[in-house]
GROMACS .gro file of C-alpha atoms in nm:
model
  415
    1UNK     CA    1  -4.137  -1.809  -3.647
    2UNK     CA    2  -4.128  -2.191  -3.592
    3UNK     CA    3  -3.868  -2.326  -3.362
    4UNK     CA    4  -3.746  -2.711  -3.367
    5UNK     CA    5  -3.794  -2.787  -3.027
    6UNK     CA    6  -3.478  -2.900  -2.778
    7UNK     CA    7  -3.376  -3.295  -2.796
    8UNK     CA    8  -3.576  -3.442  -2.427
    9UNK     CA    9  -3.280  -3.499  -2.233
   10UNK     CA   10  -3.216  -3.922  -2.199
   11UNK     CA   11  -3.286  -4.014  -1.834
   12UNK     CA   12  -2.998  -4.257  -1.772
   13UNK     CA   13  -3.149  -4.547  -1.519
   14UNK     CA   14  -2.947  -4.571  -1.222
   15UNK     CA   15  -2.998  -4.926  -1.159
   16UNK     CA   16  -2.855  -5.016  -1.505
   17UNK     CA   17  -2.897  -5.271  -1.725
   18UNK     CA   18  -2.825  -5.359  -2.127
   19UNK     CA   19  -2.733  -5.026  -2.308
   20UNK     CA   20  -2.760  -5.148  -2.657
   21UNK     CA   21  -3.067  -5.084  -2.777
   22UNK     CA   22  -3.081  -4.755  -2.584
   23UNK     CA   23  -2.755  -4.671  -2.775
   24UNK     CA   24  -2.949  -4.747  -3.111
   25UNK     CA   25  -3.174  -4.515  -3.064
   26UNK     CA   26  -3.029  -4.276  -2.948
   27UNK     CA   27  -2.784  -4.274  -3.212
   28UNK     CA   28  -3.006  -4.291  -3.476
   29UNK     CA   29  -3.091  -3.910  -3.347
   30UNK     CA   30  -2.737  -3.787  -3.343
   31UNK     CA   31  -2.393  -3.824  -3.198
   32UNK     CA   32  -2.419  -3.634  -2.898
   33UNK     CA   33  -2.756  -3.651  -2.651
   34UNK     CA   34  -2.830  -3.459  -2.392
   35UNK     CA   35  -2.914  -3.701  -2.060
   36UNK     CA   36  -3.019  -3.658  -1.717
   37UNK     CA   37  -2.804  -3.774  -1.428
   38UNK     CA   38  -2.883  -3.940  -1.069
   39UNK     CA   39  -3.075  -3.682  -0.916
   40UNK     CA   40  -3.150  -3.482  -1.201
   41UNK     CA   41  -2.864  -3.332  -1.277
   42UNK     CA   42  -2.805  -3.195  -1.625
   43UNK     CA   43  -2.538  -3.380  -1.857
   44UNK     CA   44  -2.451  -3.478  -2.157
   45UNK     CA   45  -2.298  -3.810  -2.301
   46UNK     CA   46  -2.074  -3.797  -2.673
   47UNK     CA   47  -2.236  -4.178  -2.832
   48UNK     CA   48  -2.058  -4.166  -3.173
   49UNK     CA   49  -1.717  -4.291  -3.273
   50UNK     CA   50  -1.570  -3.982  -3.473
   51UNK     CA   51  -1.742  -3.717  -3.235
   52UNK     CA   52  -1.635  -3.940  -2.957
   53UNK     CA   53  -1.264  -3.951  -3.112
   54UNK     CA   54  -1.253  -3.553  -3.157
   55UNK     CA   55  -1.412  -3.478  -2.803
   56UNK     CA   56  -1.168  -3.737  -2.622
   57UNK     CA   57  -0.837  -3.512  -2.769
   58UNK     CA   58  -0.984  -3.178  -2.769
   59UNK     CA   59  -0.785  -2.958  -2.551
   60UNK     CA   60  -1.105  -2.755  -2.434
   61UNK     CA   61  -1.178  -3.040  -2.272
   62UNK     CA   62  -1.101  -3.099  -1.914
   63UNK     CA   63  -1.089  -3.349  -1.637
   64UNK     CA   64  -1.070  -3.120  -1.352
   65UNK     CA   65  -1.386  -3.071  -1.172
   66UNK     CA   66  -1.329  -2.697  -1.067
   67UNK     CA   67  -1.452  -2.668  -1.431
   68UNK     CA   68  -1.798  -2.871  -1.334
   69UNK     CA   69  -2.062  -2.563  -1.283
   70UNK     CA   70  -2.326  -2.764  -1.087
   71UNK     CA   71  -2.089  -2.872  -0.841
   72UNK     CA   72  -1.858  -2.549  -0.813
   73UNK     CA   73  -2.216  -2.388  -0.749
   74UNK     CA   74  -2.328  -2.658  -0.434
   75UNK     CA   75  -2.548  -2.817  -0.613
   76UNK     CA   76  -2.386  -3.136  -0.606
   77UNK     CA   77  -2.462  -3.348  -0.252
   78UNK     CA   78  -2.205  -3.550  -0.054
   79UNK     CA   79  -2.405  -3.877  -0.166
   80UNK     CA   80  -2.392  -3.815  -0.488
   81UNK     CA   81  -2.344  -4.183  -0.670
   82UNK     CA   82  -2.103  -4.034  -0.962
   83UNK     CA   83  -1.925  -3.801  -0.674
   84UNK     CA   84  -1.588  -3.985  -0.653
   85UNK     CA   85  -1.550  -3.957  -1.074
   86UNK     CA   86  -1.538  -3.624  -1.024
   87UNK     CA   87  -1.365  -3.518  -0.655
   88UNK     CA   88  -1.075  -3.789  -0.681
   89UNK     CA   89  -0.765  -3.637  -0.687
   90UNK     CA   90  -0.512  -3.813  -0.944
   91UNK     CA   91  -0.427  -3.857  -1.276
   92UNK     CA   92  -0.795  -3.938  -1.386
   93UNK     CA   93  -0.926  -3.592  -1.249
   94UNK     CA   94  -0.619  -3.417  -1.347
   95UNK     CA   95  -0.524  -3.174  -1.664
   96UNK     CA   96  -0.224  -3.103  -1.833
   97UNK     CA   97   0.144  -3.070  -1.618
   98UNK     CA   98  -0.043  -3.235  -1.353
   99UNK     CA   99  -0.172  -3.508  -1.491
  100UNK     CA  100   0.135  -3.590  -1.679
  101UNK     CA  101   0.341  -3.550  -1.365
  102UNK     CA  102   0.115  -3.785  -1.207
  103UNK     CA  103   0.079  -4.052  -1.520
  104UNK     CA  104   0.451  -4.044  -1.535
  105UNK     CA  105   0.504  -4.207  -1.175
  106UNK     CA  106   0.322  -4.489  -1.216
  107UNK     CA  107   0.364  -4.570  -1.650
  108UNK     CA  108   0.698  -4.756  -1.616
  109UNK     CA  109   0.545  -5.027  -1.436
  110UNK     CA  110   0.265  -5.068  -1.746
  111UNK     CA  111   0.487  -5.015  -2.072
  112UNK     CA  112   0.419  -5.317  -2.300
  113UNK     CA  113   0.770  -5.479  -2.218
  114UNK     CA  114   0.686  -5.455  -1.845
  115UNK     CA  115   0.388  -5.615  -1.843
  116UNK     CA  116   0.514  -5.879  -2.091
  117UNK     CA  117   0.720  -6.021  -1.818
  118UNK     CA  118   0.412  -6.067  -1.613
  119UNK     CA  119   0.295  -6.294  -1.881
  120UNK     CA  120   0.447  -6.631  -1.647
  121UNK     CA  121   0.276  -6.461  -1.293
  122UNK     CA  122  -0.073  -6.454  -1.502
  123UNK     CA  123  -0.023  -6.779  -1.652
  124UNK     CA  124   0.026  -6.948  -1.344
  125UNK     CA  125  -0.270  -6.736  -1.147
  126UNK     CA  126  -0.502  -6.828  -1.429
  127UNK     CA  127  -0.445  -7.195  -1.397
  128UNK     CA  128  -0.502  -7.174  -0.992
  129UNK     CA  129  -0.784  -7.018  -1.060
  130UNK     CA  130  -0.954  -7.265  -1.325
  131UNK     CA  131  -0.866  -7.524  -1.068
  132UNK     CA  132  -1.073  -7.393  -0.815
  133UNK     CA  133  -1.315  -7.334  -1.087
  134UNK     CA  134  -1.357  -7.701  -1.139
  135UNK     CA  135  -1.392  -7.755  -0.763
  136UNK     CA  136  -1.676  -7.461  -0.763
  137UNK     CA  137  -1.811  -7.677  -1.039
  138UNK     CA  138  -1.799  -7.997  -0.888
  139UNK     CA  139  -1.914  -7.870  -0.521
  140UNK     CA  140  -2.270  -7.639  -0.724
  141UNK     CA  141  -2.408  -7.968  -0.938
  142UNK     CA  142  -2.160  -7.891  -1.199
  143UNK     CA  143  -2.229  -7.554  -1.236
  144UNK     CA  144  -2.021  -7.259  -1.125
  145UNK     CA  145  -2.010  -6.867  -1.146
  146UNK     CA  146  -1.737  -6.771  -1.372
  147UNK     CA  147  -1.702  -6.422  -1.308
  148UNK     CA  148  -1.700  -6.491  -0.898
  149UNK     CA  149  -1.426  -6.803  -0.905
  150UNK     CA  150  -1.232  -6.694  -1.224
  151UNK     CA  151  -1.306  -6.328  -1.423
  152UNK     CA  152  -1.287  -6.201  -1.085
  153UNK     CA  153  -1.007  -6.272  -0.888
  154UNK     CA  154  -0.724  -6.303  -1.184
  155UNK     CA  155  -0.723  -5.900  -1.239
  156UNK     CA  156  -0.755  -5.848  -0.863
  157UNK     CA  157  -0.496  -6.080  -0.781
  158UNK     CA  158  -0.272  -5.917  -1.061
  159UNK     CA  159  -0.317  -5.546  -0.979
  160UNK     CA  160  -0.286  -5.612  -0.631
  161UNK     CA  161   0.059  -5.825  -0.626
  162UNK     CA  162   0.149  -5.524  -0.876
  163UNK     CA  163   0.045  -5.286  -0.575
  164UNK     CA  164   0.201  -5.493  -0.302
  165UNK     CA  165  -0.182  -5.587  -0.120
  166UNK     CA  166  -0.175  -5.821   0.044
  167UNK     CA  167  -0.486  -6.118  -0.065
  168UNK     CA  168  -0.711  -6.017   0.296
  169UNK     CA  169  -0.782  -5.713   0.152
  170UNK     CA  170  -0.875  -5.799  -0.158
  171UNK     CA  171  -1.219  -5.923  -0.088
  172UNK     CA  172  -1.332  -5.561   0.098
  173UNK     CA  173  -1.171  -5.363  -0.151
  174UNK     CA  174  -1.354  -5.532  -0.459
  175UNK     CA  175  -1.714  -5.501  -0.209
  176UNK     CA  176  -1.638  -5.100  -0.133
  177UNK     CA  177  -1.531  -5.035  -0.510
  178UNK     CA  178  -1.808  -5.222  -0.692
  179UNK     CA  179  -2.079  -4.974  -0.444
  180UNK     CA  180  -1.826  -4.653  -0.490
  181UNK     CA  181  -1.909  -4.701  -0.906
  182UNK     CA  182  -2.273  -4.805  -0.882
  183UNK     CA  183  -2.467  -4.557  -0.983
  184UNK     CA  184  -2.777  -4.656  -0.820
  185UNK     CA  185  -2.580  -4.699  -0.453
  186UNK     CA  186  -2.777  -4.520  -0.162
  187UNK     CA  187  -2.591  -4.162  -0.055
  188UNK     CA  188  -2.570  -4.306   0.272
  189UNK     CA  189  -2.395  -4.622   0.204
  190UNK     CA  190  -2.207  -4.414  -0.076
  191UNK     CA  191  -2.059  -4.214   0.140
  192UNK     CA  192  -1.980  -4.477   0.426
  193UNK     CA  193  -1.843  -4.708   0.146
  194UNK     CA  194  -1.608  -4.402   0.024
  195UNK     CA  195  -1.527  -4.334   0.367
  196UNK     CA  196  -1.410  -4.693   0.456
  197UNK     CA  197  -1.255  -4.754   0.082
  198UNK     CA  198  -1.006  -4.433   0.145
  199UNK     CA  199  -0.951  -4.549   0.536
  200UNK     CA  200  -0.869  -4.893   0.413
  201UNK     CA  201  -0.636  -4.746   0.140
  202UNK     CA  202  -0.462  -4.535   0.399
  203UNK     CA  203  -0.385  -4.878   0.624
  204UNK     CA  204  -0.268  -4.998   0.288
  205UNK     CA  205  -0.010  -4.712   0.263
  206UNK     CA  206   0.092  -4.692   0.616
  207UNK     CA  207   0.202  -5.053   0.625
  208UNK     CA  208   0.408  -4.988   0.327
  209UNK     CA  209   0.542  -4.681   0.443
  210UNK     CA  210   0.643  -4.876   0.753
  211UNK     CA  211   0.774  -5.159   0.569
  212UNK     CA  212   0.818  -5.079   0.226
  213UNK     CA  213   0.873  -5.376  -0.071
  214UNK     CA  214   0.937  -5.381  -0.445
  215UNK     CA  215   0.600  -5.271  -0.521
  216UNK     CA  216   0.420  -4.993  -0.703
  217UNK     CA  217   0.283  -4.856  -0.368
  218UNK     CA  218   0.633  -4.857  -0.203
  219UNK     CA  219   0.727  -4.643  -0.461
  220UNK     CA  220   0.496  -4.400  -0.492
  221UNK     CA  221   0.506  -4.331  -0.105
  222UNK     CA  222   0.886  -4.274  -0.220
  223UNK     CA  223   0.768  -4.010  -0.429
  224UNK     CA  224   0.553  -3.893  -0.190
  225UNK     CA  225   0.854  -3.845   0.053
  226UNK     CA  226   1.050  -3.703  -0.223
  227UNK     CA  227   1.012  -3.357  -0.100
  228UNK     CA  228   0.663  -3.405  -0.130
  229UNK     CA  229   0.663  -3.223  -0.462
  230UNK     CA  230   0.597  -3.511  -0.676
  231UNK     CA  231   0.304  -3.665  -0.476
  232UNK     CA  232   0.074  -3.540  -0.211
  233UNK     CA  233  -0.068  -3.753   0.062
  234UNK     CA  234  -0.415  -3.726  -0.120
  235UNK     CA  235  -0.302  -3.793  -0.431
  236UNK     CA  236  -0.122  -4.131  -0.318
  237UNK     CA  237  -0.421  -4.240  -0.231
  238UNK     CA  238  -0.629  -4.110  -0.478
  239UNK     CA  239  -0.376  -4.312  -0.733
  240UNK     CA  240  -0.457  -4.633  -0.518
  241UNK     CA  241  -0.794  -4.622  -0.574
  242UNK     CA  242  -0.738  -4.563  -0.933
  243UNK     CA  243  -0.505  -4.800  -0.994
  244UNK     CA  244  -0.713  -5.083  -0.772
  245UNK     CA  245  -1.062  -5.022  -0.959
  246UNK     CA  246  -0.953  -4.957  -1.319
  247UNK     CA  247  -0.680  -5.276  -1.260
  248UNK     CA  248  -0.934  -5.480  -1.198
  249UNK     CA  249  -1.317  -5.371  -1.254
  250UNK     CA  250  -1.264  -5.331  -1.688
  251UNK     CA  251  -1.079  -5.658  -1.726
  252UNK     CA  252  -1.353  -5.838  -1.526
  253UNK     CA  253  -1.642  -5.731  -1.720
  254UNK     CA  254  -1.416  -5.781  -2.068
  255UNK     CA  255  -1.318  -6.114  -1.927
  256UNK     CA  256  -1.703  -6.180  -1.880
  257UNK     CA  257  -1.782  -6.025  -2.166
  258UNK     CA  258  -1.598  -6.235  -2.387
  259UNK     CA  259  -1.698  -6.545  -2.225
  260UNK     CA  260  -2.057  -6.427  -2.306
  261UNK     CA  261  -1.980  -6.350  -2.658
  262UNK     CA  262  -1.775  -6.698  -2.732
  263UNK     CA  263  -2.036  -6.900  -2.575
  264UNK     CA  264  -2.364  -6.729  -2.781
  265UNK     CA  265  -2.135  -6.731  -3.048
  266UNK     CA  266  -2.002  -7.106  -3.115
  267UNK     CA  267  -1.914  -7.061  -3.475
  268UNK     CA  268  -1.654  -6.728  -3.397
  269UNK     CA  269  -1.513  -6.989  -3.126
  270UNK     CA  270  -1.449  -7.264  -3.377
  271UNK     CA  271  -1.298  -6.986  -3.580
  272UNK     CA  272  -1.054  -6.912  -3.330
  273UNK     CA  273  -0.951  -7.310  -3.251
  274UNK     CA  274  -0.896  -7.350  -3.608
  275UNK     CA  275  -0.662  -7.071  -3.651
  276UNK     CA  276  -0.865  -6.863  -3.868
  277UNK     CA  277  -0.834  -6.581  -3.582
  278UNK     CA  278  -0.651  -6.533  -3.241
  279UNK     CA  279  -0.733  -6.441  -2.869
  280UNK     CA  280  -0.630  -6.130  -2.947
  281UNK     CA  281  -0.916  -6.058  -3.194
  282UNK     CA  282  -1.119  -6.200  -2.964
  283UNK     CA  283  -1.018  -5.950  -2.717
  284UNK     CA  284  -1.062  -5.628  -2.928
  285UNK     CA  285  -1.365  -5.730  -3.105
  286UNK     CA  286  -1.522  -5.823  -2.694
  287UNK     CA  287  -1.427  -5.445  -2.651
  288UNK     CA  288  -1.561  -5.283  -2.945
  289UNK     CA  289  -1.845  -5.524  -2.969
  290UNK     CA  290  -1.964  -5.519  -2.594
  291UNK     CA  291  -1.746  -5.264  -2.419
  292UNK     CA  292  -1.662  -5.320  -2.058
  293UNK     CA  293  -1.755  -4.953  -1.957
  294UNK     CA  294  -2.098  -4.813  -2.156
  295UNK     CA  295  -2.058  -4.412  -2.034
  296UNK     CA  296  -1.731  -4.295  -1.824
  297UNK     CA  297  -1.726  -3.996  -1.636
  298UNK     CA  298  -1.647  -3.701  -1.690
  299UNK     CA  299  -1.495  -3.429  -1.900
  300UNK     CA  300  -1.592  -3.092  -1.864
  301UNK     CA  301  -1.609  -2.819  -2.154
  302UNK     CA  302  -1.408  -2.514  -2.060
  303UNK     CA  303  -1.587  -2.311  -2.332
  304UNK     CA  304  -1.907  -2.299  -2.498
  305UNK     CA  305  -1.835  -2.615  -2.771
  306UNK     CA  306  -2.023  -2.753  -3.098
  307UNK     CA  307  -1.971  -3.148  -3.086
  308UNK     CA  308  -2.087  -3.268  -3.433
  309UNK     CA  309  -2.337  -2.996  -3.452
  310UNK     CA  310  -2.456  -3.054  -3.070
  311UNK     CA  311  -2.405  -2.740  -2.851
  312UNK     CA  312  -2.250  -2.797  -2.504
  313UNK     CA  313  -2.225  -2.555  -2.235
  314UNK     CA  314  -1.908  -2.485  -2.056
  315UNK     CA  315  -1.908  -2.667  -1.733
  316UNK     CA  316  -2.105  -2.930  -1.859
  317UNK     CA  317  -2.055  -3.301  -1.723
  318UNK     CA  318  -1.961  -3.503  -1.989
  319UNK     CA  319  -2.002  -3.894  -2.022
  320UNK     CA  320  -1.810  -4.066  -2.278
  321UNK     CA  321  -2.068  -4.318  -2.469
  322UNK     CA  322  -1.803  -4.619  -2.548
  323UNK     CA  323  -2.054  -4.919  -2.582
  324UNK     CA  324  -2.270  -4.671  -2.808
  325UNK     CA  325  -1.892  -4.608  -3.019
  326UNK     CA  326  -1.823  -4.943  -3.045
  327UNK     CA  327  -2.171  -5.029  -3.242
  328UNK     CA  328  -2.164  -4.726  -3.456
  329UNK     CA  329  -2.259  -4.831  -3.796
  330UNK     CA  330  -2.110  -4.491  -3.938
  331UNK     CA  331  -1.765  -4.606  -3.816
  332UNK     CA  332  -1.780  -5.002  -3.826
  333UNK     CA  333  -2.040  -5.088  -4.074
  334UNK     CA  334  -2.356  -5.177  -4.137
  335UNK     CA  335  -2.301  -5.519  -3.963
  336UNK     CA  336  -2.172  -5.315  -3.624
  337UNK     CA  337  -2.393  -5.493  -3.391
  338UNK     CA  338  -2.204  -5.849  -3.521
  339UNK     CA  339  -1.954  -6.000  -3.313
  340UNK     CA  340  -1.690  -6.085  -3.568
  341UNK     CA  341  -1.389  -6.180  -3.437
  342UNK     CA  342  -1.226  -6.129  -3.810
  343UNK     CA  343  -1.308  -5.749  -3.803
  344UNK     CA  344  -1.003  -5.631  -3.690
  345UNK     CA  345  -0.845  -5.743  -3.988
  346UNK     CA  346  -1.031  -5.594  -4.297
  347UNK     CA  347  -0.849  -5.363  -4.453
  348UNK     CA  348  -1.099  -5.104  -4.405
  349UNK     CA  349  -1.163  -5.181  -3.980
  350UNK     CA  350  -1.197  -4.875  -3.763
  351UNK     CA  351  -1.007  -4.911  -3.426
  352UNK     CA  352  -1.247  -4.888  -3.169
  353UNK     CA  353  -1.213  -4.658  -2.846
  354UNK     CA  354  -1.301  -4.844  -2.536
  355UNK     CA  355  -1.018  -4.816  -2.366
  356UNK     CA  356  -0.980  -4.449  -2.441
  357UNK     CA  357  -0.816  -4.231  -2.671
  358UNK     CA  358  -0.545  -3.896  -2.646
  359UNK     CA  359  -0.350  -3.825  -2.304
  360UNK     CA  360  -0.585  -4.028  -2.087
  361UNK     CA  361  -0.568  -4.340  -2.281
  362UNK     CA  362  -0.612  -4.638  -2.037
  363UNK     CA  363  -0.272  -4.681  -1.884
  364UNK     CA  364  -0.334  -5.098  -1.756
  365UNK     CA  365  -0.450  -5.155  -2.182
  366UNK     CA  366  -0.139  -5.375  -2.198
  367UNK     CA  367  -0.245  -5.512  -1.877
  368UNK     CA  368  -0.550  -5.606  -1.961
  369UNK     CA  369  -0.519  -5.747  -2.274
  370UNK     CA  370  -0.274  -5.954  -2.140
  371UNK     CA  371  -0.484  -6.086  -1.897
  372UNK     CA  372  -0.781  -6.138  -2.101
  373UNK     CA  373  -0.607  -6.305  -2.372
  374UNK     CA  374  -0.419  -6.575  -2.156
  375UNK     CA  375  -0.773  -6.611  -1.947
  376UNK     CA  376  -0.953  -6.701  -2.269
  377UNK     CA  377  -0.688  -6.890  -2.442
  378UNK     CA  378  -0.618  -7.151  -2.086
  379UNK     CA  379  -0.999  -7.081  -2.025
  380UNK     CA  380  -1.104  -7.249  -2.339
  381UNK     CA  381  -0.839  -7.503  -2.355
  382UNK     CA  382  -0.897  -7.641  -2.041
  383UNK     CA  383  -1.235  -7.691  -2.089
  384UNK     CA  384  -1.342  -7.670  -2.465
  385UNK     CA  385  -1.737  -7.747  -2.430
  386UNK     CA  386  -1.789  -7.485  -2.145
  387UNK     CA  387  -2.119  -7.307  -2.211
  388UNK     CA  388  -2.354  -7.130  -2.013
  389UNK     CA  389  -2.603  -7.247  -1.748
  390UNK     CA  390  -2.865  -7.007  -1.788
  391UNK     CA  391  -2.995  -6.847  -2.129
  392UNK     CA  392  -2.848  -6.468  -2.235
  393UNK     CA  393  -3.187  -6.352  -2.165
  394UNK     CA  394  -3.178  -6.470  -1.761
  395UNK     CA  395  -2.838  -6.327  -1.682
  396UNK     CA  396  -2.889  -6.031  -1.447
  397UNK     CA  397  -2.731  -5.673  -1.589
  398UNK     CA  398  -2.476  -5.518  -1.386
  399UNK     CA  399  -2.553  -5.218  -1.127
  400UNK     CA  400  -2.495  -4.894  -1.298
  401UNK     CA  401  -2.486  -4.734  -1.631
  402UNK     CA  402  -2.101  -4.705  -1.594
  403UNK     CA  403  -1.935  -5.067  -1.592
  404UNK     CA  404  -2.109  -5.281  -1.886
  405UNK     CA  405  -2.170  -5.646  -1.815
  406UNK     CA  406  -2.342  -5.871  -1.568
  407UNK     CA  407  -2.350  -5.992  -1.181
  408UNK     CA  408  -2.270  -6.324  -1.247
  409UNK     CA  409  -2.241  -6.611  -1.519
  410UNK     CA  410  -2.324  -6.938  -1.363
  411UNK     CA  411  -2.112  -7.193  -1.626
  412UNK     CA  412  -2.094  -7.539  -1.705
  413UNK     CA  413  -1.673  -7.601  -1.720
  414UNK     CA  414  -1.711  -7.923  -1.934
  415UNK     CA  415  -1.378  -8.073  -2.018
   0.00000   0.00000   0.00000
């Protein structure tokens, strides 16, 4: 009897790079892949949007990794480049009571109305920082890397004012994050940048524990002296390091992104300036369109499941595809791989999912959508012919197959 022989597992490169037209093919072969992680290890990654949808809210799903076989069995090593996705203890590694125990301590300080009144703070940040975007300008022949002097350090210096961090850390903590989510990092430094990420987190807390403020940190070290029910030690800090790379690494590549996307794209722009869409459609169509993470880790199957006819294992690490979602023509049309900043409004538009769906929907999204939009909108405004300084083509990929965008974007600010 003839057999139809197993899908090849897709190798996912370590070093990175542009996942769109891997994500075309491989969707054109089905929703779900099978793909092979850094160092061989066996995985899977959910590409379309309604399979992606389902598996995101499907409560034999987890986050915990004592459901991940290969590393319950050893066969994980300390290096391992995707290690701290699955071993960090908070909210993003954590399953039902937990994980709303832990949300809950830190999701009054991101409701929509909270960050609303951060709208002045990022205002006046964003115009600081196009300031010394000029003077980048003026001091590099009139050219100047926009994600370095501007896409960069508004999130950062958001999240961490949020967090109470004060601006000399700010700098180490962006260099130790960026190599902790690389997937193509060393083991060695890996594990040395992990190290010195969670020892500089702990000096972090231990300052504010001495001398607490009206910050987030001060008060979740106040839950973590609450009778120490509410907050361990490990999870404090494993909430830090949440809360400092998702606050600022997604809204820098959307930032960037964006930018990207406006400047190849001169006729959605002059949509935009003549009202015919806002900064807000700017911002979710940048998302669905070129989504500032490509695969997250990981969910883990607690059963044996069937995602849109795709088998997976139990204990299987699970990537979610969310550039490959965002540019599925069975959800947004056969004109997907457009950017049209008008999309959101047909009466037939699919919400995308790049910033998550079900209980572990992206906490910051307010956040970063307010950020993005006032960026763009004081970006653009401030200097209306900016355009890049290199082609599309030149601009280097970013390290790793998890963040989505480039290393830099050397600019042209023009008034």
């Amino acid at each position: 009897m003839e057999t139809t022989p197993a899908t090849p597992p897709h190798r996912l490169d370590p070093a990175g790079g542009c996942p769109h037209a891997d994500n075309a093919r491989l969707l054109a072969r089905g929703a779900v892949t099978p793909v092979e992680l850094p160092g061989g290890v066996e995985g899977a990654a959910v590409l379309g949007h309604e399979a992606l949808r389902e598996f995101l809210q499907d409560p034999g799903v987890a986050k915990n990794a004592r459901h991940f076989t290969a590393l319950g069995e050893g066969r994980i090593p300390e290096g391992w480049p995707l290690l701290t996705f699955a071993t960090v203890p908070g909210m993003i590694t954590a399953d039902g009571e937990d994980h709303r125990r832990l949300r809950s301590l830190v999701s009054r300080a991101f409701t929509p109305r909270r960050t609303e009144e951060l709208r002045p703070r990022v205002a006046e940040l964003t115009e600081s920082l196009l300031d010394g975007l000029a003077t980048a300008a003026a001091a590099g022949g009139g050219v100047a890397d926009l994600r370095r002097h501007f896409a960069l350090p508004l999130p950062m210096g958001v999240i961490s004012e949020l967090l109470g961090v004060a601006a000399g850390f700010r700098d180490r903590l962006h260099h130790l994050s960026s190599l902790v989510v690389a997937t193509d990092t060393e083991p060695g430094v890996a594990v040395a940048a992990n190290r010195e990420l969670l020892a500089v987190l702990g000096e972090i807390a231990a300052a504010k524990a001495a001398a607490p403020g009206d910050d987030l940190t001060s008060a979740l070290i106040a839950a973590r002296d609450d009778g120490g029910d509410r907050l361990s030690q490990q999870e404090l800090i494993g909430t830090l390091l949440l809360m400092i790379i998702a606050g600022h690494e997604t809204t820098l590549n959307l930032i960037t992104n964006a930018v990207r996307a406006l400047c190849g794209h001169r006729d959605q722009l002059d949509l935009v300036r003549s009202g015919g869409a806002s900064w807000a459609d700017v911002v979710e169509e940048t998302l669905r369109w070129d989504a500032p993470v490509s695969y997250f880790p990981f969910r883990y199957p607690v059963r044996d499941i069937v995602v849109d006819g795709t088998p997976i294992p139990a204990g299987t690490p699970v990537l979610a595809g969310y550039s490959a979602a965002g540019r599925d023509r069975a959800a947004h049309g056969p004109d997907a791989d457009r950017f049209d900043v008008t999309r959101s409004a047909r009466p037939d538009a699919v919400r995308h999912l790049s910033l998550g769906h079900g209980a572990h929907y992206c906490l910051g999204a307010p956040l970063a959508r307010l950020e993005a939009t006032v960026a763009l909108e004081r970006l653009f405004t401030r200097f209306p012919g900016l355009e890049l300084a290199v082609p599309e083509a030149e601009l280097a990929p970013h390290a790793g197959f998890v963040g989505n965008s480039v290393r830099a974007l050397p600019v042209r600010p023009v008034p």
